[in-house]
Short mmCIF file of C-alpha atoms in Angstrom, two decimals:
data_model
loop_
_atom_site.label_atom_id
_atom_site.label_comp_id
_atom_site.label_asym_id
_atom_site.label_seq_id
_atom_site.Cartn_x
_atom_site.Cartn_y
_atom_site.Cartn_z
CA UNK A 18 -0.39 -31.89 -1.35
CA UNK A 19 -1.23 -31.32 -4.94
CA UNK A 20 2.30 -30.51 -5.97
CA UNK A 21 5.62 -32.55 -5.09
CA UNK A 22 6.77 -29.51 -3.20
CA UNK A 23 3.88 -29.26 -0.87
CA UNK A 24 4.65 -30.59 2.66
CA UNK A 25 2.59 -31.48 5.86
CA UNK A 26 4.22 -31.07 8.93
CA UNK A 27 2.93 -33.09 12.02
CA UNK A 28 3.94 -33.02 15.67
CA UNK A 29 3.91 -36.44 17.62
CA UNK A 30 3.70 -36.35 21.50
CA UNK A 31 2.38 -38.68 24.08
CA UNK A 32 2.26 -39.31 27.90
CA UNK A 33 1.99 -35.63 28.98
CA UNK A 34 0.87 -36.79 32.41
CA UNK A 35 -0.40 -33.36 33.73
CA UNK A 36 -0.15 -32.95 37.43
CA UNK A 37 -3.08 -34.27 39.43
CA UNK A 38 -5.06 -31.65 41.00
CA UNK A 39 -5.36 -31.15 44.68
CA UNK A 40 -7.68 -33.23 46.96
CA UNK A 41 -10.10 -35.68 45.28
CA UNK A 42 -13.30 -36.94 46.75
CA UNK A 43 -12.52 -40.28 48.68
CA UNK A 44 -15.32 -41.99 46.89
CA UNK A 45 -13.44 -41.59 43.73
CA UNK A 46 -10.28 -43.23 45.08
CA UNK A 47 -11.92 -46.52 46.35
CA UNK A 48 -10.38 -48.32 43.21
CA UNK A 49 -7.20 -48.58 41.32
CA UNK A 50 -6.82 -44.90 41.41
CA UNK A 51 -5.72 -44.98 45.01
CA UNK A 52 -2.61 -46.79 43.91
CA UNK A 53 -2.00 -44.66 41.04
CA UNK A 54 -2.31 -41.57 43.22
CA UNK A 55 0.17 -42.91 45.60
CA UNK A 56 2.68 -43.64 42.73
CA UNK A 57 2.04 -39.98 41.63
CA UNK A 58 2.80 -38.53 45.00
CA UNK A 59 5.86 -40.78 45.85
CA UNK A 60 7.67 -40.74 42.47
CA UNK A 61 6.01 -39.90 39.30
CA UNK A 62 5.36 -36.04 40.11
CA UNK A 63 9.22 -35.72 40.32
CA UNK A 64 9.63 -37.13 36.97
CA UNK A 65 6.82 -35.46 35.08
CA UNK A 66 7.21 -31.73 35.27
CA UNK A 67 5.01 -28.97 33.73
CA UNK A 68 8.00 -26.84 32.96
CA UNK A 69 9.31 -29.38 30.83
CA UNK A 70 6.11 -29.88 28.83
CA UNK A 71 5.74 -26.09 28.58
CA UNK A 72 9.23 -26.01 26.90
CA UNK A 73 8.02 -28.81 24.56
CA UNK A 74 4.91 -26.87 23.55
CA UNK A 75 6.89 -23.58 23.09
CA UNK A 76 9.36 -25.49 20.66
CA UNK A 77 6.44 -26.97 18.66
CA UNK A 78 5.16 -23.57 18.23
CA UNK A 79 8.44 -22.36 16.71
CA UNK A 80 7.97 -25.13 14.20
CA UNK A 81 4.38 -24.30 13.17
CA UNK A 82 3.08 -27.82 12.76
CA UNK A 83 -0.10 -28.29 10.73
CA UNK A 84 -1.51 -30.79 13.02
CA UNK A 85 -0.53 -32.19 16.64
CA UNK A 86 -1.18 -36.03 17.34
CA UNK A 87 -1.35 -36.60 21.16
CA UNK A 88 -1.14 -40.30 21.73
CA UNK A 89 -2.63 -40.66 25.19
CA UNK A 90 -2.01 -40.55 28.98
CA UNK A 91 -2.83 -36.90 29.36
CA UNK A 92 -3.98 -37.77 32.84
CA UNK A 93 -2.76 -39.87 35.70
CA UNK A 94 -6.05 -41.14 37.11
CA UNK A 95 -8.50 -40.63 34.31
CA UNK A 96 -10.45 -38.39 36.96
CA UNK A 97 -12.90 -35.65 35.62
CA UNK A 98 -10.87 -32.97 37.41
CA UNK A 99 -7.71 -34.01 35.36
CA UNK A 100 -9.80 -33.90 32.04
CA UNK A 101 -10.96 -30.33 32.93
CA UNK A 102 -7.28 -29.27 33.25
CA UNK A 103 -6.37 -31.23 30.11
CA UNK A 104 -9.06 -29.60 28.12
CA UNK A 105 -7.49 -26.18 28.94
CA UNK A 106 -4.23 -27.49 27.99
CA UNK A 107 -5.31 -28.88 24.76
CA UNK A 108 -7.04 -25.66 23.81
CA UNK A 109 -3.67 -23.60 24.21
CA UNK A 110 -1.81 -25.89 21.83
CA UNK A 111 -0.29 -24.06 18.80
CA UNK A 112 -2.18 -26.17 16.25
CA UNK A 113 -5.11 -28.41 15.68
CA UNK A 114 -4.71 -31.47 17.79
CA UNK A 115 -6.10 -35.19 17.75
CA UNK A 116 -6.03 -37.34 20.88
CA UNK A 117 -6.50 -41.03 21.61
CA UNK A 118 -6.78 -42.13 25.21
CA UNK A 119 -4.04 -43.99 27.14
CA UNK A 120 -4.15 -46.56 29.87
CA UNK A 121 -4.11 -43.90 32.52
CA UNK A 122 -7.15 -41.99 30.82
CA UNK A 123 -9.30 -44.94 31.30
CA UNK A 124 -7.90 -46.24 34.47
CA UNK A 125 -11.17 -47.54 35.84
CA UNK A 126 -14.45 -48.62 34.38
CA UNK A 127 -16.87 -45.66 34.36
CA UNK A 128 -19.24 -43.59 31.99
CA UNK A 129 -17.10 -41.50 29.66
CA UNK A 130 -19.22 -38.55 30.58
CA UNK A 131 -17.37 -38.64 33.91
CA UNK A 132 -14.31 -37.31 32.10
CA UNK A 133 -13.19 -38.69 28.82
CA UNK A 134 -16.00 -36.98 26.97
CA UNK A 135 -14.26 -33.64 27.46
CA UNK A 136 -11.63 -34.72 24.88
CA UNK A 137 -14.30 -35.14 22.31
CA UNK A 138 -13.31 -32.02 20.35
CA UNK A 139 -10.11 -33.59 19.80
CA UNK A 140 -11.58 -37.03 18.82
CA UNK A 141 -13.80 -36.15 16.00
CA UNK A 142 -16.66 -35.53 18.38
CA UNK A 143 -16.95 -39.11 20.21
CA UNK A 144 -15.43 -40.60 23.13
CA UNK A 145 -17.22 -43.77 22.42
CA UNK A 146 -16.78 -44.74 18.84
CA UNK A 147 -13.38 -45.62 17.54
CA UNK A 148 -11.56 -45.68 15.25
CA UNK A 149 -12.20 -42.17 14.05
CA UNK A 150 -11.02 -40.83 10.80
CA UNK A 151 -9.98 -37.33 9.80
CA UNK A 152 -8.32 -36.02 6.78
CA UNK A 153 -6.27 -32.90 5.76
CA UNK A 154 -4.57 -32.46 2.43
CA UNK A 155 -3.53 -35.95 1.54
CA UNK A 156 -3.09 -37.23 4.96
CA UNK A 157 -5.51 -39.52 6.66
CA UNK A 158 -5.25 -39.66 10.53
CA UNK A 159 -7.01 -42.75 12.00
CA UNK A 160 -7.39 -42.75 15.88
CA UNK A 161 -7.56 -45.99 17.57
CA UNK A 162 -8.41 -46.73 21.14
CA UNK A 163 -6.45 -49.60 22.97
CA UNK A 164 -7.05 -48.33 26.55
CA UNK A 165 -9.18 -50.56 28.80
CA UNK A 166 -9.50 -50.80 32.51
CA UNK A 167 -7.04 -53.21 34.00
CA UNK A 168 -6.36 -54.89 37.40
CA UNK A 169 -3.79 -53.33 39.81
CA UNK A 170 -0.19 -53.24 38.59
CA UNK A 171 -1.32 -54.03 34.99
CA UNK A 172 -1.56 -51.51 32.04
CA UNK A 173 -2.12 -53.77 29.04
CA UNK A 174 -4.53 -52.69 26.31
CA UNK A 175 -6.79 -54.18 23.78
CA UNK A 176 -8.41 -53.08 20.55
CA UNK A 177 -11.08 -55.74 20.29
CA UNK A 178 -12.67 -57.45 17.37
CA UNK A 179 -15.39 -54.91 16.41
CA UNK A 180 -13.08 -51.98 16.57
CA UNK A 181 -10.45 -54.06 14.65
CA UNK A 182 -12.87 -54.64 11.66
CA UNK A 183 -13.58 -50.96 11.70
CA UNK A 184 -9.88 -50.20 11.54
CA UNK A 185 -9.49 -52.41 8.56
CA UNK A 186 -12.41 -50.56 6.69
CA UNK A 187 -10.91 -47.32 7.53
CA UNK A 188 -7.43 -48.40 6.16
CA UNK A 189 -8.98 -49.78 3.00
CA UNK A 190 -11.20 -46.76 2.32
CA UNK A 191 -8.28 -44.27 2.82
CA UNK A 192 -5.92 -46.03 0.55
CA UNK A 193 -3.91 -43.63 -1.75
CA UNK A 194 -3.54 -41.18 1.12
CA UNK A 195 -0.74 -41.06 3.69
CA UNK A 196 -2.41 -43.04 6.41
CA UNK A 197 -1.33 -42.56 10.04
CA UNK A 198 -2.66 -44.84 12.58
CA UNK A 199 -2.40 -43.42 16.13
CA UNK A 200 -2.70 -45.77 19.02
CA UNK A 201 -1.41 -45.76 22.61
CA UNK A 202 -0.10 -49.29 23.00
CA UNK A 203 2.45 -50.22 20.48
CA UNK A 204 1.24 -53.02 18.02
CA UNK A 205 4.63 -54.67 18.02
CA UNK A 206 6.94 -56.77 20.16
CA UNK A 207 9.45 -55.93 22.83
CA UNK A 208 8.73 -52.25 23.20
CA UNK A 209 7.09 -52.55 26.60
CA UNK A 210 6.90 -55.11 29.43
CA UNK A 211 4.44 -57.99 29.23
CA UNK A 212 2.17 -56.38 31.79
CA UNK A 213 1.69 -53.30 29.59
CA UNK A 214 1.48 -54.89 26.22
CA UNK A 215 -1.21 -54.74 23.67
CA UNK A 216 -3.19 -58.08 24.30
CA UNK A 217 -4.29 -58.37 20.75
CA UNK A 218 -1.03 -57.38 19.19
CA UNK A 219 -0.80 -60.10 16.75
CA UNK A 220 -4.35 -59.61 15.35
CA UNK A 221 -3.99 -55.86 15.16
CA UNK A 222 -0.51 -56.10 13.52
CA UNK A 223 -2.29 -58.34 10.91
CA UNK A 224 -5.09 -55.93 10.25
CA UNK A 225 -2.57 -53.08 9.60
CA UNK A 226 -0.72 -55.36 7.48
CA UNK A 227 -3.89 -56.32 5.43
CA UNK A 228 -5.16 -52.96 5.24
CA UNK A 229 -1.99 -51.14 4.79
CA UNK A 230 -0.70 -48.01 6.40
CA UNK A 231 2.22 -45.60 5.83
CA UNK A 232 2.98 -44.91 9.46
CA UNK A 233 1.95 -46.10 13.00
CA UNK A 234 2.61 -43.80 16.00
CA UNK A 235 2.42 -44.91 19.59
CA UNK A 236 3.08 -43.75 23.02
CA UNK A 237 3.05 -45.63 26.27
CA UNK A 238 6.70 -46.94 26.42
CA UNK A 239 8.13 -43.46 27.34
CA UNK A 240 11.00 -44.30 24.85
CA UNK A 241 11.96 -42.84 21.47
CA UNK A 242 12.00 -45.85 19.09
CA UNK A 243 11.59 -46.74 15.48
CA UNK A 244 10.77 -50.13 14.33
CA UNK A 245 8.34 -51.85 12.00
CA UNK A 246 4.95 -53.40 12.41
CA UNK A 247 5.45 -57.19 12.53
CA UNK A 248 5.76 -58.98 9.20
CA UNK A 249 5.75 -55.51 7.37
CA UNK A 250 7.79 -52.69 6.46
CA UNK A 251 5.32 -50.18 8.03
CA UNK A 252 7.20 -47.72 10.34
CA UNK A 253 6.32 -47.98 13.98
CA UNK A 254 7.32 -44.84 15.78
CA UNK A 255 7.43 -44.22 19.42
CA UNK A 256 7.98 -41.10 21.40
CA UNK A 257 9.21 -40.34 24.88
CA UNK A 258 7.03 -38.52 27.46
CA UNK A 259 6.30 -34.72 26.71
CA UNK A 260 7.02 -34.06 30.37
CA UNK A 261 9.75 -36.60 31.38
CA UNK A 262 12.88 -35.66 33.20
CA UNK A 263 15.44 -38.43 32.63
CA UNK A 264 19.26 -38.85 32.39
CA UNK A 265 18.65 -41.33 29.63
CA UNK A 266 18.67 -39.75 26.16
CA UNK A 267 15.93 -42.09 24.79
CA UNK A 268 13.72 -41.08 27.65
CA UNK A 269 14.27 -37.43 27.92
CA UNK A 270 11.28 -35.26 26.98
CA UNK A 271 10.83 -34.88 23.35
CA UNK A 272 8.49 -34.57 20.47
CA UNK A 273 8.71 -35.94 16.82
CA UNK A 274 8.56 -33.58 13.84
CA UNK A 275 7.01 -35.41 10.98
CA UNK A 276 7.50 -33.91 7.44
CA UNK A 277 5.42 -35.57 4.79
CA UNK A 278 5.48 -34.71 1.12
CA UNK A 279 5.11 -36.45 -2.29
CA UNK A 280 8.45 -36.78 -4.35
CA UNK A 281 9.02 -38.49 -7.58
CA UNK A 282 6.06 -40.72 -7.42
CA UNK A 283 6.49 -41.82 -3.63
CA UNK A 284 5.92 -40.55 -0.16
CA UNK A 285 8.83 -38.87 1.46
CA UNK A 286 8.92 -38.95 5.22
CA UNK A 287 11.43 -36.92 7.30
CA UNK A 288 11.53 -37.85 11.20
CA UNK A 289 13.28 -35.36 13.32
CA UNK A 290 13.18 -35.84 17.17
CA UNK A 291 13.32 -32.65 19.07
CA UNK A 292 14.84 -33.28 22.26
CA UNK A 293 15.36 -31.57 25.54
CA UNK A 294 19.15 -31.58 26.14
CA UNK A 295 21.16 -31.52 29.25
CA UNK A 296 21.39 -27.70 29.09
CA UNK A 297 17.66 -27.24 29.04
CA UNK A 298 17.75 -26.18 25.39
CA UNK A 299 15.67 -27.95 22.57
CA UNK A 300 17.94 -29.62 19.94
CA UNK A 301 17.55 -32.13 17.08
CA UNK A 302 18.04 -35.73 18.25
CA UNK A 303 17.27 -38.78 16.25
CA UNK A 304 16.50 -38.30 12.54
CA UNK A 305 15.63 -40.63 9.75
CA UNK A 306 14.56 -40.14 6.21
CA UNK A 307 12.04 -42.61 4.69
CA UNK A 308 10.85 -43.20 1.22
CA UNK A 309 7.46 -44.90 1.16
CA UNK A 310 5.60 -46.35 -1.85
CA UNK A 311 2.14 -44.65 -2.55
CA UNK A 312 -0.33 -47.57 -2.27
CA UNK A 313 -3.26 -46.77 -4.95
CA UNK A 314 -6.74 -47.54 -4.28
#
């Protein structure tokens, strides 16, 4: 973005929850996956629909984003067969994409080579080292992993001390760029139930405050929301599920279009929610224009 007129357009999506493939080996279900599969078969497969996610992808293509940021939960069970399906889905997207895992993608404790490693092309080549940092134009994208295996009926997350320190370093070394932190579990309060929260939310919010960021994107809640990182004015933006069928406007399938540019010595951020309406037509929903200071090195 060498000139004020230049603009970067980014698509923000999350919680695609692609359908679980047919029968899975019984040995792979003798853990928390059994409960998640039961939830999928009894209810969630009627709410997360491929025809809806296809509409979202088609609408993104019409807007020609420079990048797509996928904030996790592309699977339901974190099974290798699901990641094989997800790999094909990601390759068909209409723009280069970056991904961070959600709680469903790391549902049980196992080697990343059993599935998550297939997402490496969209995580700067590693499913083990977070955060990763990638840049284009004057934008720095910082991918954080908050997903950890949890007990049944829990879906909390944790970034951890070591990754937190690397996050701080990444924020400091990219100062002066428009820094976007992408993390599945929101580093904020009241956005999800206690059993789904980020365990070290206070610590991670403090790191983001200390290092600085221009925007934090999350998923997990299945709700459209815009608040701020605690004790800062940094926008914390959530998005509803890419595949969700719901009668509630804030939970209907959508994606967020983010238009970023430099204007008069500051960052200009235009947020436009692209929402699947009652008549199955995509339309503009929530919109917001933000003017953000450029934080020099």
